Amino acid sequence: MAAAHRVAPRLRVRARAGDQAREPVVLLHGGPGTPAEGISATGRALAAAGFDVYSYDQLGSGRSTRLDDPSGYTVARHVADLEAVRDRLGAGKLVLVGQSWGGSLAAQYLAAHPDRVARAVFASPGELWPRAWRDGVGEPRLNRAQRDRRDDLVTSPRLLLASALLSVNPRAAHDFLGDAEADRRMREIGVAIKDATGCPGAPPAAVHDNPPGFYANQRTVADFDDVPDPRPALRAVRVPALVLRGECDYIKEAVTAEYTAVLAGATLVTVPGAGHNIAAARPDAHRDLITAFLLDEPLPQP
């Protein structure tokens, strides 16, 4: 984590004084570039169980620093920032809980630093390696109104030009379309499709004000496509892992299943009545499964 840039520590929930010391839990949000806001029932339950729980806005999103040159948003940089978080906490090992892209980031960190992870939870994780899924990993199930609204937003002339510039001159794209406008446009797109990732008939998803990061999203996704295959390193890892998948998740089941195929001893649990965001749809199951796993207790039936 470069000294000139700030990764905002959004949350810290401390265990009660006198509780047994445990490795700190770090929550990794999705996107890339779509931070969380507030603390879930799971985080509170883990704090009550004796864990210090931390969440941070990844570089370029939320209240963290935006870079003048978007080419600085790389997977390696996000891994280095997470390592800097571990160092700042003074922890020998972390417990990682990654949601969506946060699961992909947790896997990248685990491949780079297998001796610094005590346990890992992958909740609705993204792919381990994009090149293995050239036909895509799945798309949110948009109805016609959602699709039309999204298409109107993504085809705005300024966003189209900035997106085109990104592939040839990221700094010029940033100069043309600043972070405030780009992040606002990304938020509008996210709000337009937010209800397309859950089970049919699910209540509307909540909206918060912690801003997404357009350039962090676009450039991290592009860089992720070029990273070396982490799966050979992950096959040698012997870290307890829990993989959660909502039964209505739009991400292909095979993408999630690959985590259990690659990580020795990983356990996959499918959560009924949940889509991509298990914590929102089934907070009880999300809380109980993760808490039991981190305490090394039998997993409850979701």
XYZ file of C-alpha atoms in Angstrom:
302
model
C 0.000 0.000 0.000
C 1.946 3.021 -1.246
C 2.364 5.741 1.350
C 0.978 8.394 -1.007
C -2.357 6.631 -1.309
C -4.989 5.846 1.250
C -7.052 2.698 1.556
C -9.969 3.711 3.732
C -10.647 1.496 6.769
C -14.438 1.545 6.660
C -15.180 -0.714 9.603
C -13.642 -2.182 12.668
C -15.681 -4.249 15.074
C -13.719 -5.392 18.089
C -14.243 -8.554 20.054
C -15.176 -8.201 23.692
C -12.359 -7.647 26.165
C -11.163 -10.939 27.581
C -12.297 -13.042 24.617
C -9.913 -15.666 23.291
C -7.482 -14.144 20.808
C -8.284 -15.163 17.216
C -6.923 -14.210 13.827
C -8.560 -10.999 12.563
C -11.283 -11.314 9.945
C -10.982 -9.096 6.864
C -14.043 -8.666 4.656
C -13.334 -8.199 0.944
C -16.009 -6.480 -1.117
C -16.981 -7.215 -4.677
C -16.908 -5.405 -7.973
C -14.111 -4.748 -8.524
C -14.863 -1.275 -7.273
C -18.208 -1.776 -5.517
C -17.620 -1.295 -1.789
C -19.930 -2.212 1.039
C -21.397 0.156 3.599
C -22.370 -0.577 7.158
C -21.859 -3.884 8.893
C -23.813 -7.066 8.359
C -25.260 -9.453 10.899
C -22.386 -11.774 10.053
C -19.773 -9.228 11.076
C -21.540 -8.569 14.361
C -21.856 -12.289 15.048
C -18.157 -12.832 14.398
C -17.250 -10.011 16.765
C -19.485 -11.560 19.412
C -17.685 -14.871 18.818
C -14.312 -13.296 19.615
C -13.008 -12.068 16.260
C -11.823 -8.583 15.438
C -13.564 -7.797 12.132
C -12.234 -5.335 9.569
C -13.516 -4.048 6.256
C -11.842 -1.604 3.904
C -12.643 0.124 0.639
C -10.295 -1.255 -1.995
C -8.112 1.273 -3.800
C -10.101 3.406 -6.217
C -13.507 2.758 -4.643
C -15.596 4.030 -1.773
C -13.659 6.536 0.299
C -10.217 5.307 -0.732
C -7.801 7.203 -2.959
C -8.482 7.554 -6.677
C -5.406 7.332 -8.909
C -4.673 9.951 -11.575
C -3.419 7.141 -13.806
C -5.990 4.317 -13.872
C -3.375 1.864 -15.150
C -2.289 1.609 -11.505
C -5.376 -0.442 -10.680
C -4.038 -3.975 -10.941
C -4.705 -7.286 -9.260
C -1.151 -7.274 -7.912
C -1.768 -3.861 -6.361
C -4.931 -5.070 -4.625
C -3.035 -8.108 -3.302
C -0.230 -5.833 -2.076
C -2.761 -3.562 -0.345
C -4.285 -6.542 1.457
C -0.805 -7.624 2.546
C -0.239 -4.086 3.839
C -3.481 -4.362 5.811
C -2.207 -7.584 7.401
C 1.083 -5.915 8.243
C -0.687 -2.871 9.709
C -2.784 -5.135 11.912
C 0.349 -6.909 13.123
C -1.266 -10.260 12.373
C 0.659 -13.351 11.387
C -2.401 -14.683 9.586
C -5.748 -13.353 8.400
C -9.163 -14.892 8.024
C -10.504 -13.767 4.645
C -14.190 -13.496 3.772
C -14.560 -12.523 0.121
C -17.823 -11.681 -1.643
C -18.014 -11.991 -5.454
C -14.848 -10.315 -6.835
C -13.671 -10.267 -3.218
C -13.544 -14.065 -3.460
C -11.327 -13.818 -6.533
C -9.092 -11.383 -4.664
C -8.936 -13.712 -1.640
C -7.842 -16.533 -3.959
C -5.135 -14.354 -5.502
C -3.853 -13.423 -2.039
C -3.981 -17.063 -0.946
C -1.923 -18.090 -3.976
C 0.679 -15.399 -3.227
C 0.739 -15.763 0.590
C -0.570 -19.216 1.561
C 1.187 -19.084 4.922
C -0.626 -15.869 5.905
C -4.213 -17.116 5.704
C -5.757 -19.098 8.558
C -9.131 -19.755 6.898
C -10.965 -18.462 3.847
C -14.602 -18.016 2.943
C -15.632 -17.510 -0.674
C -19.217 -16.232 -0.891
C -20.619 -16.253 -4.444
C -17.043 -15.929 -5.702
C -16.016 -14.752 -9.117
C -13.780 -16.846 -11.297
C -10.361 -18.060 -10.192
C -8.840 -17.282 -13.601
C -10.770 -15.445 -16.333
C -8.965 -17.147 -19.215
C -10.541 -20.439 -18.182
C -13.991 -18.972 -18.902
C -13.764 -17.397 -22.321
C -17.503 -17.834 -22.854
C -18.176 -15.812 -19.707
C -19.182 -16.683 -16.164
C -22.833 -15.689 -16.415
C -24.878 -12.503 -16.586
C -27.500 -10.972 -14.305
C -31.002 -11.901 -15.418
C -32.275 -8.546 -16.665
C -35.865 -7.923 -17.594
C -36.588 -5.715 -20.570
C -36.887 -2.501 -18.554
C -33.638 -3.174 -16.719
C -31.836 -4.013 -19.953
C -33.109 -0.908 -21.711
C -32.108 1.329 -18.816
C -28.654 -0.245 -18.581
C -28.116 0.073 -22.321
C -29.114 3.745 -22.242
C -26.593 4.396 -19.484
C -23.628 2.465 -20.906
C -24.037 3.958 -24.382
C -23.893 7.590 -23.275
C -21.348 9.345 -25.539
C -19.056 10.497 -22.733
C -18.899 7.059 -21.119
C -18.314 5.389 -24.475
C -15.452 7.734 -25.291
C -13.854 7.319 -21.860
C -14.137 3.542 -22.163
C -12.495 3.628 -25.598
C -9.685 5.853 -24.353
C -9.030 3.509 -21.429
C -7.682 0.818 -23.717
C -5.108 3.120 -25.313
C -4.412 5.927 -22.847
C -5.852 5.465 -19.343
C -4.594 8.825 -18.089
C -6.250 10.620 -21.013
C -9.508 8.810 -20.242
C -9.269 9.993 -16.647
C -8.542 13.555 -17.740
C -11.569 13.486 -20.031
C -14.015 11.887 -17.591
C -13.126 12.609 -13.972
C -13.708 10.247 -11.076
C -16.767 12.049 -9.711
C -18.678 11.803 -12.989
C -17.415 8.329 -13.867
C -18.283 6.952 -10.429
C -21.726 8.562 -10.560
C -22.425 6.939 -13.916
C -21.257 3.550 -12.619
C -23.548 3.898 -9.617
C -26.510 4.649 -11.900
C -25.785 1.458 -13.845
C -25.481 -0.563 -10.644
C -28.780 0.748 -9.291
C -30.496 -0.017 -12.609
C -29.564 -3.713 -12.487
C -29.379 -4.308 -8.733
C -32.526 -6.441 -8.629
C -31.389 -8.780 -11.411
C -28.981 -10.831 -9.301
C -31.342 -12.408 -6.784
C -34.012 -15.086 -6.884
C -37.198 -14.298 -8.821
C -39.644 -12.388 -6.652
C -37.033 -11.325 -4.113
C -37.586 -7.956 -2.393
C -35.774 -4.959 -3.935
C -32.097 -4.792 -3.020
C -30.983 -2.037 -0.674
C -28.971 0.929 -1.948
C -26.251 2.731 0.011
C -24.211 5.884 -0.614
C -20.632 4.572 -0.496
C -19.543 5.359 -4.069
C -18.271 2.745 -6.526
C -15.059 3.230 -8.493
C -15.453 3.195 -12.275
C -11.757 3.185 -13.178
C -10.867 0.700 -10.449
C -13.517 -1.582 -11.909
C -12.579 -1.226 -15.555
C -8.809 -1.443 -15.211
C -8.795 -4.194 -12.576
C -11.050 -6.332 -14.771
C -8.741 -5.746 -17.751
C -5.656 -6.582 -15.700
C -7.305 -9.670 -14.183
C -7.573 -11.070 -17.692
C -3.762 -10.998 -17.980
C -2.674 -12.429 -14.627
C -0.892 -15.814 -14.507
C -2.996 -18.847 -13.716
C -3.170 -19.089 -9.879
C -4.594 -22.599 -9.843
C -1.287 -24.522 -9.752
C -0.264 -22.600 -6.630
C -3.707 -22.994 -5.077
C -3.661 -26.765 -5.537
C -0.738 -26.896 -3.113
C -2.541 -24.820 -0.450
C -3.808 -26.572 2.663
C -5.972 -23.868 4.212
C -9.533 -24.649 5.381
C -11.996 -23.056 2.980
C -15.758 -22.645 2.804
C -17.428 -21.903 -0.522
C -20.990 -20.569 -0.505
C -23.310 -20.385 -3.498
C -26.862 -19.065 -3.627
C -29.184 -21.376 -5.531
C -30.191 -18.477 -7.830
C -26.704 -17.054 -8.341
C -26.281 -15.867 -11.928
C -22.640 -16.970 -11.887
C -22.349 -20.409 -13.423
C -22.344 -23.263 -10.955
C -19.171 -24.648 -12.533
C -17.324 -21.407 -11.758
C -18.105 -21.786 -8.069
C -17.439 -25.531 -8.088
C -13.936 -24.949 -9.404
C -12.956 -23.589 -5.986
C -13.638 -26.973 -4.408
C -11.895 -28.773 -7.271
C -8.737 -26.680 -6.862
C -8.593 -26.097 -3.092
C -7.990 -29.337 -1.225
C -10.550 -29.906 1.493
C -12.775 -26.966 0.544
C -16.459 -27.392 1.404
C -19.222 -26.155 -0.907
C -22.636 -25.257 0.519
C -25.584 -24.174 -1.601
C -27.931 -21.733 0.142
C -31.614 -21.987 -0.844
C -33.539 -18.791 -1.450
C -30.448 -16.722 -2.170
C -29.004 -15.191 -5.296
C -25.615 -13.566 -5.738
C -25.783 -11.602 -2.480
C -26.358 -14.320 0.104
C -25.891 -11.954 3.031
C -28.795 -9.797 1.827
C -31.203 -12.600 0.883
C -30.419 -15.077 3.680
C -28.566 -13.182 6.421
C -29.356 -15.956 8.899
C -27.750 -18.689 6.810
C -24.813 -16.469 5.841
C -24.151 -15.616 9.484
C -24.595 -19.124 10.870
C -22.545 -20.910 8.203
C -19.587 -18.541 8.350
C -19.580 -18.320 12.140
C -19.666 -22.100 12.536
C -16.938 -22.581 9.941
C -14.588 -20.058 11.538
C -15.170 -21.591 14.962
C -14.492 -25.055 13.515
C -17.976 -26.247 14.464
C -20.324 -28.466 12.407
C -21.953 -26.515 9.630
C -25.705 -25.990 10.043
C -28.140 -26.860 7.279
C -28.940 -23.598 5.472
